[in-house]
Short mmCIF file of C-alpha atoms and ligand atoms in Angstrom, two decimals:
data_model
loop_
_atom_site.label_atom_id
_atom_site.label_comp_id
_atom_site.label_asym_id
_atom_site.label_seq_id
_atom_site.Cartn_x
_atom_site.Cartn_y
_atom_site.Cartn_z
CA UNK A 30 -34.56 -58.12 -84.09
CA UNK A 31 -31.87 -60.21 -81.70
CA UNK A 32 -28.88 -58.14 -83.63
CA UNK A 33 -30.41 -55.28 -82.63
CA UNK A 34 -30.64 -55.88 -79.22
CA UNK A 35 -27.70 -57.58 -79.09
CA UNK A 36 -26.35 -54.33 -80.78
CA UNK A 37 -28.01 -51.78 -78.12
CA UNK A 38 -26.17 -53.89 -75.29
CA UNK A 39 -23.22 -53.35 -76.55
CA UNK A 40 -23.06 -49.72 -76.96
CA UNK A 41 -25.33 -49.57 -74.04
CA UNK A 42 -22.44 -51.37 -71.80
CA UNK A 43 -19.82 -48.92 -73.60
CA UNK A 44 -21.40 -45.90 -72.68
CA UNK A 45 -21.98 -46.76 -68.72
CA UNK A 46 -18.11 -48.06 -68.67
CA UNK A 47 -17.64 -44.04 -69.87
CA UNK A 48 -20.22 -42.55 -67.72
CA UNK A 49 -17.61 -40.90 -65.30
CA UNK A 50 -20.50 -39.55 -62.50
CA UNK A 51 -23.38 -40.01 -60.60
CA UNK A 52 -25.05 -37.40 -63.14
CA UNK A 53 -24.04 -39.09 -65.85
CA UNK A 54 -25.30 -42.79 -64.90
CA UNK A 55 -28.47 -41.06 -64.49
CA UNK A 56 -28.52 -39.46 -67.82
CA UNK A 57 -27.55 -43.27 -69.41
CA UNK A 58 -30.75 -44.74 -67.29
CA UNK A 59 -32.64 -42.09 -69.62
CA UNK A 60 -31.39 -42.99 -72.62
CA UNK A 61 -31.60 -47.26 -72.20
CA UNK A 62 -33.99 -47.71 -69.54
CA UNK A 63 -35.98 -45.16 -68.47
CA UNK A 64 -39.67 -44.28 -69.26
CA UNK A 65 -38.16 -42.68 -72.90
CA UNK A 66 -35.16 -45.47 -72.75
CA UNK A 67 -34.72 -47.19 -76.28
CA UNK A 68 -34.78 -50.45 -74.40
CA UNK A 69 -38.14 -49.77 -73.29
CA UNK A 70 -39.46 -48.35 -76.38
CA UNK A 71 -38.21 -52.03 -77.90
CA UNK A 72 -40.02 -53.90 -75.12
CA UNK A 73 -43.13 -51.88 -76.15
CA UNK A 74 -43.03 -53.05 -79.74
CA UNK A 75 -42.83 -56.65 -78.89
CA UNK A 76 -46.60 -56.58 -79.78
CA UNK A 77 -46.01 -55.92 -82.75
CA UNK A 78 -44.08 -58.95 -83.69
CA UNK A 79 -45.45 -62.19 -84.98
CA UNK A 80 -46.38 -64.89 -81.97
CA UNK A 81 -43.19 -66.89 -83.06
CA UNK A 82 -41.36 -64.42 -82.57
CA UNK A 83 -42.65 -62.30 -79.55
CA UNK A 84 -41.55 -64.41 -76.49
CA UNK A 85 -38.14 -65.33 -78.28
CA UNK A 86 -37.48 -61.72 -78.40
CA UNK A 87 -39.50 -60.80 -75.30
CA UNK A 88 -36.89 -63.46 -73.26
CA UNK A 89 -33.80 -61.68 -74.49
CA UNK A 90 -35.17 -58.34 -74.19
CA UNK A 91 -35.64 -58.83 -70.61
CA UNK A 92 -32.56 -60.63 -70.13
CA UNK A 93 -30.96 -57.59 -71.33
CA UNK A 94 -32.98 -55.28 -69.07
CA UNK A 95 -31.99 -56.92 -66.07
CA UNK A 96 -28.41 -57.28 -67.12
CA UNK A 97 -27.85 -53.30 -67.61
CA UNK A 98 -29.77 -52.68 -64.49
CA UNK A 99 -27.33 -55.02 -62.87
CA UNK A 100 -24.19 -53.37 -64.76
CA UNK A 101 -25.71 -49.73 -63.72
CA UNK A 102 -26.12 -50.73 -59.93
CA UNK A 103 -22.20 -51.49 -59.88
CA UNK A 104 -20.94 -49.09 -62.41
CA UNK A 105 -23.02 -46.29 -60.01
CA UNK A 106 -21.43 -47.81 -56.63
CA UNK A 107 -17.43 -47.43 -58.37
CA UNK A 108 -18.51 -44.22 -59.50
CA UNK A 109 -19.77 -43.02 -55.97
CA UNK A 110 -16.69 -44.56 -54.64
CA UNK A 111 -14.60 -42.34 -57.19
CA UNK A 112 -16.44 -39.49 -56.39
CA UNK A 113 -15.47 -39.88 -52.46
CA UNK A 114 -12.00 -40.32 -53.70
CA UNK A 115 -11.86 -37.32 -55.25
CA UNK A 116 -13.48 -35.42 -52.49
CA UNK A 117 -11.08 -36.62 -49.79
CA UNK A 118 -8.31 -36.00 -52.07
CA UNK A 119 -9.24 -32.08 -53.07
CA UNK A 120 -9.94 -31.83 -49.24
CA UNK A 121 -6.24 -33.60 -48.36
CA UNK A 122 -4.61 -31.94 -45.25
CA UNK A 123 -1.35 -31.45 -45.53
CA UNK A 124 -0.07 -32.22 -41.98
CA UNK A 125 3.71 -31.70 -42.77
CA UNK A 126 3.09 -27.44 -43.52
CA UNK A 127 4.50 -25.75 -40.69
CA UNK A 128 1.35 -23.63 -38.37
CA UNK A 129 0.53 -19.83 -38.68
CA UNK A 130 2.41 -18.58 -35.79
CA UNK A 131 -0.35 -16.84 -33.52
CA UNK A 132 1.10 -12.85 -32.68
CA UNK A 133 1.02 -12.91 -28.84
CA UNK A 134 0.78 -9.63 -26.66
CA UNK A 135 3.41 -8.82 -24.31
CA UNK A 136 4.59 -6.24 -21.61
CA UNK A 137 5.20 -2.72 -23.34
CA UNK A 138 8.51 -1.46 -23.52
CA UNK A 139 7.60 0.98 -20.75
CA UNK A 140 6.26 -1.41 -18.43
CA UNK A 141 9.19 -3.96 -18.80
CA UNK A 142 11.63 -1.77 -17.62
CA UNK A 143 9.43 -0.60 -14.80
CA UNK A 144 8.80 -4.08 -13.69
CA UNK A 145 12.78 -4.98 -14.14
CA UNK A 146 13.39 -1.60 -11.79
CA UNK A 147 10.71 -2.33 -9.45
CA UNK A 148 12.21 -5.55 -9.02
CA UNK A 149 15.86 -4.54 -8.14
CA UNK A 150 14.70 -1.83 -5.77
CA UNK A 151 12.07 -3.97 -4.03
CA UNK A 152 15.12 -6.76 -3.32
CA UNK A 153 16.81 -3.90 -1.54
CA UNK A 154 13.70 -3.30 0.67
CA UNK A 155 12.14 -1.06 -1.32
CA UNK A 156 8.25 -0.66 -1.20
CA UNK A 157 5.88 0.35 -3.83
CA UNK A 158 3.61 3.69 -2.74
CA UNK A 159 1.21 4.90 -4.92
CA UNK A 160 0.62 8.06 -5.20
CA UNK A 161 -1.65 10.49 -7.35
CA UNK A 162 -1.16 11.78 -11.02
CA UNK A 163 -3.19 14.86 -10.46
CA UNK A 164 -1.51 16.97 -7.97
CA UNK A 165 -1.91 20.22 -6.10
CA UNK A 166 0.42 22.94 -6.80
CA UNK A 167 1.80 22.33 -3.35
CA UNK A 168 2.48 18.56 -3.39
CA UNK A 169 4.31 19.29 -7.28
CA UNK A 170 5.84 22.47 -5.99
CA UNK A 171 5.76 24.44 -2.46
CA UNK A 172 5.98 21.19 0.09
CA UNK A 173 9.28 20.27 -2.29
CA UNK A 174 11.05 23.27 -1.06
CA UNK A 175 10.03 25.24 -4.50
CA UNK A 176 10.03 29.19 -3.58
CA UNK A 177 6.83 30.77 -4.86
CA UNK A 178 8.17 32.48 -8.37
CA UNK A 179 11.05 30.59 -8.04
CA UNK A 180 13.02 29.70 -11.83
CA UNK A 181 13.30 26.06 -11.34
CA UNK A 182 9.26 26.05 -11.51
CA UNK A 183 10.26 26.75 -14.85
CA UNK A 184 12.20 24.12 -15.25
CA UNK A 185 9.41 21.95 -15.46
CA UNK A 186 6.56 23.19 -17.72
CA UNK A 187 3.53 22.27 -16.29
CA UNK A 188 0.15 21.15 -17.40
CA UNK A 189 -2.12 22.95 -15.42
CA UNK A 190 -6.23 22.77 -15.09
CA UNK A 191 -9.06 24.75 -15.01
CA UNK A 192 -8.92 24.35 -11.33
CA UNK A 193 -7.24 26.86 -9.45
CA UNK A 194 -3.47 25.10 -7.75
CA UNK A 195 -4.46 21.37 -9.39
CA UNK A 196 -1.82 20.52 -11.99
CA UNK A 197 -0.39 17.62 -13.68
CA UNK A 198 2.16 16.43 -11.53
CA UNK A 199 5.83 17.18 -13.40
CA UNK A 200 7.72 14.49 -11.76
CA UNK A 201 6.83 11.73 -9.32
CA UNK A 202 8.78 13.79 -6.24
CA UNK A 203 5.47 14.88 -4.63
CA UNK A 204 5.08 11.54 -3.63
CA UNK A 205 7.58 11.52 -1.30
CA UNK A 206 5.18 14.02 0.96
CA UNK A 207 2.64 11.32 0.48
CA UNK A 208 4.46 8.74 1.81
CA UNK A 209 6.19 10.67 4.51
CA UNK A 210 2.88 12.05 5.22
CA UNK A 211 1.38 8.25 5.74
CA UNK A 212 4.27 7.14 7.59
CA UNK A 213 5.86 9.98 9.66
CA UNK A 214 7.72 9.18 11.91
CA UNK A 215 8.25 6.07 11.12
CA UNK A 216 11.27 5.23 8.74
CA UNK A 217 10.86 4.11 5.46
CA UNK A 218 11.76 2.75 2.10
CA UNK A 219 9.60 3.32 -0.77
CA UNK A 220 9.38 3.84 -4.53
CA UNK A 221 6.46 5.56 -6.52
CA UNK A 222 6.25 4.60 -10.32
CA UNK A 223 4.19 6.75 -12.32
CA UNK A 224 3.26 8.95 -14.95
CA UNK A 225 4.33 12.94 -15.15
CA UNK A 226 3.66 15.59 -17.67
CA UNK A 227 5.27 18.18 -19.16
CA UNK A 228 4.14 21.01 -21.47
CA UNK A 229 7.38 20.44 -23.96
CA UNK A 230 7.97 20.60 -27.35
CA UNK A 231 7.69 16.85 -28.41
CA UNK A 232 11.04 15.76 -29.79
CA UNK A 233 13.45 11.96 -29.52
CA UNK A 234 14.27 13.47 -26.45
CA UNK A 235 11.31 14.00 -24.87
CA UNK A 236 7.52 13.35 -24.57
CA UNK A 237 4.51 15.09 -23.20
CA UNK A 238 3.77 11.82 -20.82
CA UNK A 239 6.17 9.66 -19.42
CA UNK A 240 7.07 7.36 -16.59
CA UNK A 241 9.41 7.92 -13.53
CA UNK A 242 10.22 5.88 -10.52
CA UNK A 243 11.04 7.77 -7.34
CA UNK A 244 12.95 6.36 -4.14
CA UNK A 245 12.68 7.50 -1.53
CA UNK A 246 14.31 6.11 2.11
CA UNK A 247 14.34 7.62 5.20
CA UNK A 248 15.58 6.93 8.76
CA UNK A 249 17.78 7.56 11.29
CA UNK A 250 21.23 7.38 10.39
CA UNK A 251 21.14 7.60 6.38
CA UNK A 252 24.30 9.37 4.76
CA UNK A 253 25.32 9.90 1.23
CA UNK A 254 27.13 6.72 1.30
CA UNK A 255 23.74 5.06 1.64
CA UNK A 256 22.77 6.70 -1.38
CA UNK A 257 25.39 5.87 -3.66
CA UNK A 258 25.51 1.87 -2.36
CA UNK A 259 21.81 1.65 -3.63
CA UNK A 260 22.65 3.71 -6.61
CA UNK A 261 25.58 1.52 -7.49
CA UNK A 262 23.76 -1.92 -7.06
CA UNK A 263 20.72 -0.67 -8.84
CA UNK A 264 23.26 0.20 -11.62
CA UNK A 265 25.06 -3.30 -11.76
CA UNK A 266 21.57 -5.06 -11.73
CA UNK A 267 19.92 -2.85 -14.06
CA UNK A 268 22.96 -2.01 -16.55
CA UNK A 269 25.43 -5.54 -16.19
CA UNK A 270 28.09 -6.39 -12.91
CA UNK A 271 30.68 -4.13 -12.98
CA UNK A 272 29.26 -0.94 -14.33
CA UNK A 273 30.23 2.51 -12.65
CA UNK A 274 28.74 5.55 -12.00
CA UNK A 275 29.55 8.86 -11.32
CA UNK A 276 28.29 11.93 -9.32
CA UNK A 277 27.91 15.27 -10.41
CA UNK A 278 26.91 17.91 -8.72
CA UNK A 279 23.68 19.36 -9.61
CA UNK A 280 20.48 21.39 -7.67
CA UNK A 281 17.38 20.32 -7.00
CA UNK A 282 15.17 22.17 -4.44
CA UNK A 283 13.77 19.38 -2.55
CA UNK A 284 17.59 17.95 -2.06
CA UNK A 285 20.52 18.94 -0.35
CA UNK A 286 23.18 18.47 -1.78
CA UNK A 287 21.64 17.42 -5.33
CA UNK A 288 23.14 15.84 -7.91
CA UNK A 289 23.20 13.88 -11.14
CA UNK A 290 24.48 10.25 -11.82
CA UNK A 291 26.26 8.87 -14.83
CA UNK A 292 26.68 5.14 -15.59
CA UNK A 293 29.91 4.42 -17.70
CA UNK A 294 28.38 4.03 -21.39
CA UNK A 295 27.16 0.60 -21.55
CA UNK A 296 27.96 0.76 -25.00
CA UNK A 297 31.83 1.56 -25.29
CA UNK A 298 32.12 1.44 -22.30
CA UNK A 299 33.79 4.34 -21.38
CA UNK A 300 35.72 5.08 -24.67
CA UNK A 301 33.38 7.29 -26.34
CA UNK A 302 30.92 6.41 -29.09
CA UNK A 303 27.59 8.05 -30.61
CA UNK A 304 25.76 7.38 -27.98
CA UNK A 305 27.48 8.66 -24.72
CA UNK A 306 28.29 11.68 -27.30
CA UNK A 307 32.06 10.61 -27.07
CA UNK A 308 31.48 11.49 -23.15
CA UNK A 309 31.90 7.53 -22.02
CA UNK A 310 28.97 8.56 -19.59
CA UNK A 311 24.85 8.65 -19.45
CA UNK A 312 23.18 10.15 -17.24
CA UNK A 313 20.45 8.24 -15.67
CA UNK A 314 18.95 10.28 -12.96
CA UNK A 315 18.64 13.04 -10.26
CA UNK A 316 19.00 12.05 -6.70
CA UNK A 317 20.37 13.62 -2.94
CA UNK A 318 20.05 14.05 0.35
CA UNK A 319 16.59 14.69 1.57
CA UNK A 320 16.55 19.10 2.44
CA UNK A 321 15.59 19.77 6.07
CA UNK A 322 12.68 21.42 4.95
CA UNK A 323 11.15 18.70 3.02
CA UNK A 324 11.60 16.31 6.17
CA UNK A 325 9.81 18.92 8.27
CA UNK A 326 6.95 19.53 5.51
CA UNK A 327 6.61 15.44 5.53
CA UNK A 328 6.48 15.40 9.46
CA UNK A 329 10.17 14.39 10.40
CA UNK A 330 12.17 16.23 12.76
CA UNK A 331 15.68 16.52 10.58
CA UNK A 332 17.70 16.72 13.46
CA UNK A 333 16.71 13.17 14.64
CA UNK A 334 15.80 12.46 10.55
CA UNK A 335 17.69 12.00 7.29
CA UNK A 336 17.12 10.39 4.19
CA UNK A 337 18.19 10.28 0.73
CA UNK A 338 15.78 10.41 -2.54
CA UNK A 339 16.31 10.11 -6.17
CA UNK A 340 14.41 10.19 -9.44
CA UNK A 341 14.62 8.49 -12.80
CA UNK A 342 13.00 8.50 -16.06
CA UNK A 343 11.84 5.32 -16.94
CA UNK A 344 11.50 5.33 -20.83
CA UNK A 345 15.19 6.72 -20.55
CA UNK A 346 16.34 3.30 -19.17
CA UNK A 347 14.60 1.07 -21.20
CA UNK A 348 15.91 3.55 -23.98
CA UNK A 349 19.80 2.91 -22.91
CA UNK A 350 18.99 -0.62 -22.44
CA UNK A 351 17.51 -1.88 -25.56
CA UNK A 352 19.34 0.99 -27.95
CA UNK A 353 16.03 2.78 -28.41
CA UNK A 354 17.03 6.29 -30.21
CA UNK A 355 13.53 8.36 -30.42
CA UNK A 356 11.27 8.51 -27.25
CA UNK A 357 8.32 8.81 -29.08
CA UNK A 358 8.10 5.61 -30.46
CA UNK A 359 7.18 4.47 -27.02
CA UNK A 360 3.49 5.75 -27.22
CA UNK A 361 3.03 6.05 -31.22
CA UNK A 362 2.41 2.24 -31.26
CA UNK A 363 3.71 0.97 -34.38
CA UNK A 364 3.63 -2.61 -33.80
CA UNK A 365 6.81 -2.91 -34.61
CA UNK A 366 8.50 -1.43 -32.36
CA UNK A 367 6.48 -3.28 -29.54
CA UNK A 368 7.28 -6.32 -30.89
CA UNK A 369 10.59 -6.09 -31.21
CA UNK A 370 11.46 -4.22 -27.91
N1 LIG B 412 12.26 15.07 -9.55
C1 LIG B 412 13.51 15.23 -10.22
C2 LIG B 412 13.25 15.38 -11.74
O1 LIG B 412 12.17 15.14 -12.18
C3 LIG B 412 14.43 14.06 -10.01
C4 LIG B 412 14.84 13.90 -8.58
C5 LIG B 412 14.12 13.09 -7.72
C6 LIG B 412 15.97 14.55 -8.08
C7 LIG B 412 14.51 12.92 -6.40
C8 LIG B 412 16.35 14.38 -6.80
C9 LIG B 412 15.65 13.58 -5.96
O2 LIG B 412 14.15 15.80 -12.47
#
């Protein structure tokens, strides 16, 4: 009967050593020690052994009890420990792997280069007016010197409404009235960033909506020469020191006399590549003197009055700048165009 035991406390010891789990040291309690255990089922046959025998037995039996409930109690406190091990492990940061980069917004495209122009014209004394998207066929047209029926409406298709005279304003220009209107007769400096419209065929050329900035200044003794010193140091801040423009002349109906600058192409730089169409020049906007009429319409007197204005598409600028070829990726927002321009 001893061998036996002796026997079942060896295997019994060689099977917790392999029990590799908290599962499995309970499933070895089951099998030596539990209710079913063949340890207990030995202790419950001791009464069937002769009185010599019983309590020789009955000692080691019990001795052997508490030594596997001893051996279990550590082998299940390593195991635990194992198992926390292996968590940790599985669950191992690696601190050394570089960090998702978060995407971060920015400024669009348009916006930067109207913020980049506000701030060069608002260092020459510039200030910003606001003035209104939806305009009256007067402010867009008639106050600017437009005759009724004249071509040059056509010029500039409009959007029009279901309201009789209110339009979609076609350029920022009827601003000037507003401000002249606010401030008359005192002189002033302002520019009016904004949205126009145009009912045009969509094309890399041109968009439906866009952005201008106007300037406007006007005062007492302002010449052309005025005009073409802000022109020229808007140009050099906006387009790199020592750029040059040019003058051509042009018509406009609110100016007199109208005309068109060029900035030498800021990519050849006057040679002639792909982009200045072998011209060395890009055009950048419409500007003038201020007509008589418009001074009067805004509440000046022109013989005491002049002033000078000009006009300039914004998406245009940042498209020179950044070598943007097709307008309408401006508003078709791909992000990847925003991102990288
Ligand atoms: N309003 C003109 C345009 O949209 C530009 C311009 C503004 C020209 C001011 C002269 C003076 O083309």
């Amino acid at each position: 009967m001893n061998g036996q035991l002796e026997a079942l406390q060896q295997e019994a010891l060689a099977a917790l050593t392999a029990a590799q789990s908290l599962t499995e040291t309970e499933a070895w309690y089951h099998e030596y020690l539990g209710r079913k255990g063949r340890l207990t089922a030995i202790l419950r046959s001791l009464g069937q052994l002769s009185k010599e025998e019983r309590p020789l037995v009955g000692k080691r039996a019990n001795e052997i009890k508490e030594a596997l409930e001893q051996a279990l109690k550590q082998r299940q406190e390593s195991v635990a420990a194992e198992e926390i091990q292996r968590t940790l492990a599985a669950e191992a940061v690696d601190v050394t792997l570089p960090g998702r980069r978060p995407i971060l917004g920015k400024l669009h495209p348009t916006n930067q280069a109207m913020r980049e122009m506000v701030e060069i014209l608002k260092q020459m004394g510039f200030q910003v007016f606001d003035s209104p998207e939806v305009e009256t066929d007067d402010y867009n047209f008639g106050l600017l010197n437009f005759p009724p029926d004249h071509p040059a409406r056509e010029m500039q298709d409009t959007f029009f409404t279901t309201r009789p005279n209110v339009i979609l304003r076609t350029h920022t220009s009827p601003g000037q009235l507003h401000a002249m209107r606010k401030y008359a007769p005192e002189p002033i400096r302002v520019i009016l960033p904004g949205k126009c419209y145009r009912n045009e065929d969509v094309t890399a050329r041109s968009e439906m909506m866009f952005y201008q900035i106007e300037g406007l200044a006007i005062g007492h003794r302002i010449t052309f020469s005025d005009l073409k010193g802000t022109l020229l140091n808007f140009a050099n801040q906006m387009y790199g020191e020592g750029r040059k423009i040019r003058f051509r002349k042009s018509y406009f109906p609110f100016t007199e006399p109208s005309v068109e600058v060029d900035v030498d192409c800021i990519l050849c730089g006057g040679a002639g590549c792909r982009l200045c169409k072998q011209t060395g020049w890009l055009e950048i906007l419409g500007a003038g003197m201020v007509h008589p009429v418009v001074l009067k319409n805004g509440g000046y007197d022109p013989a005491v009055f002049s002033g000078f204005a000009f006009g300039m598409g914004i998406e245009r600028q940042a498209m020179l700048k950044r070598g943007v070829d097709d307008i309408r990726l401006f508003y078709s927002n791909d992000v990847r165009f925003l991102a990288r321009v």
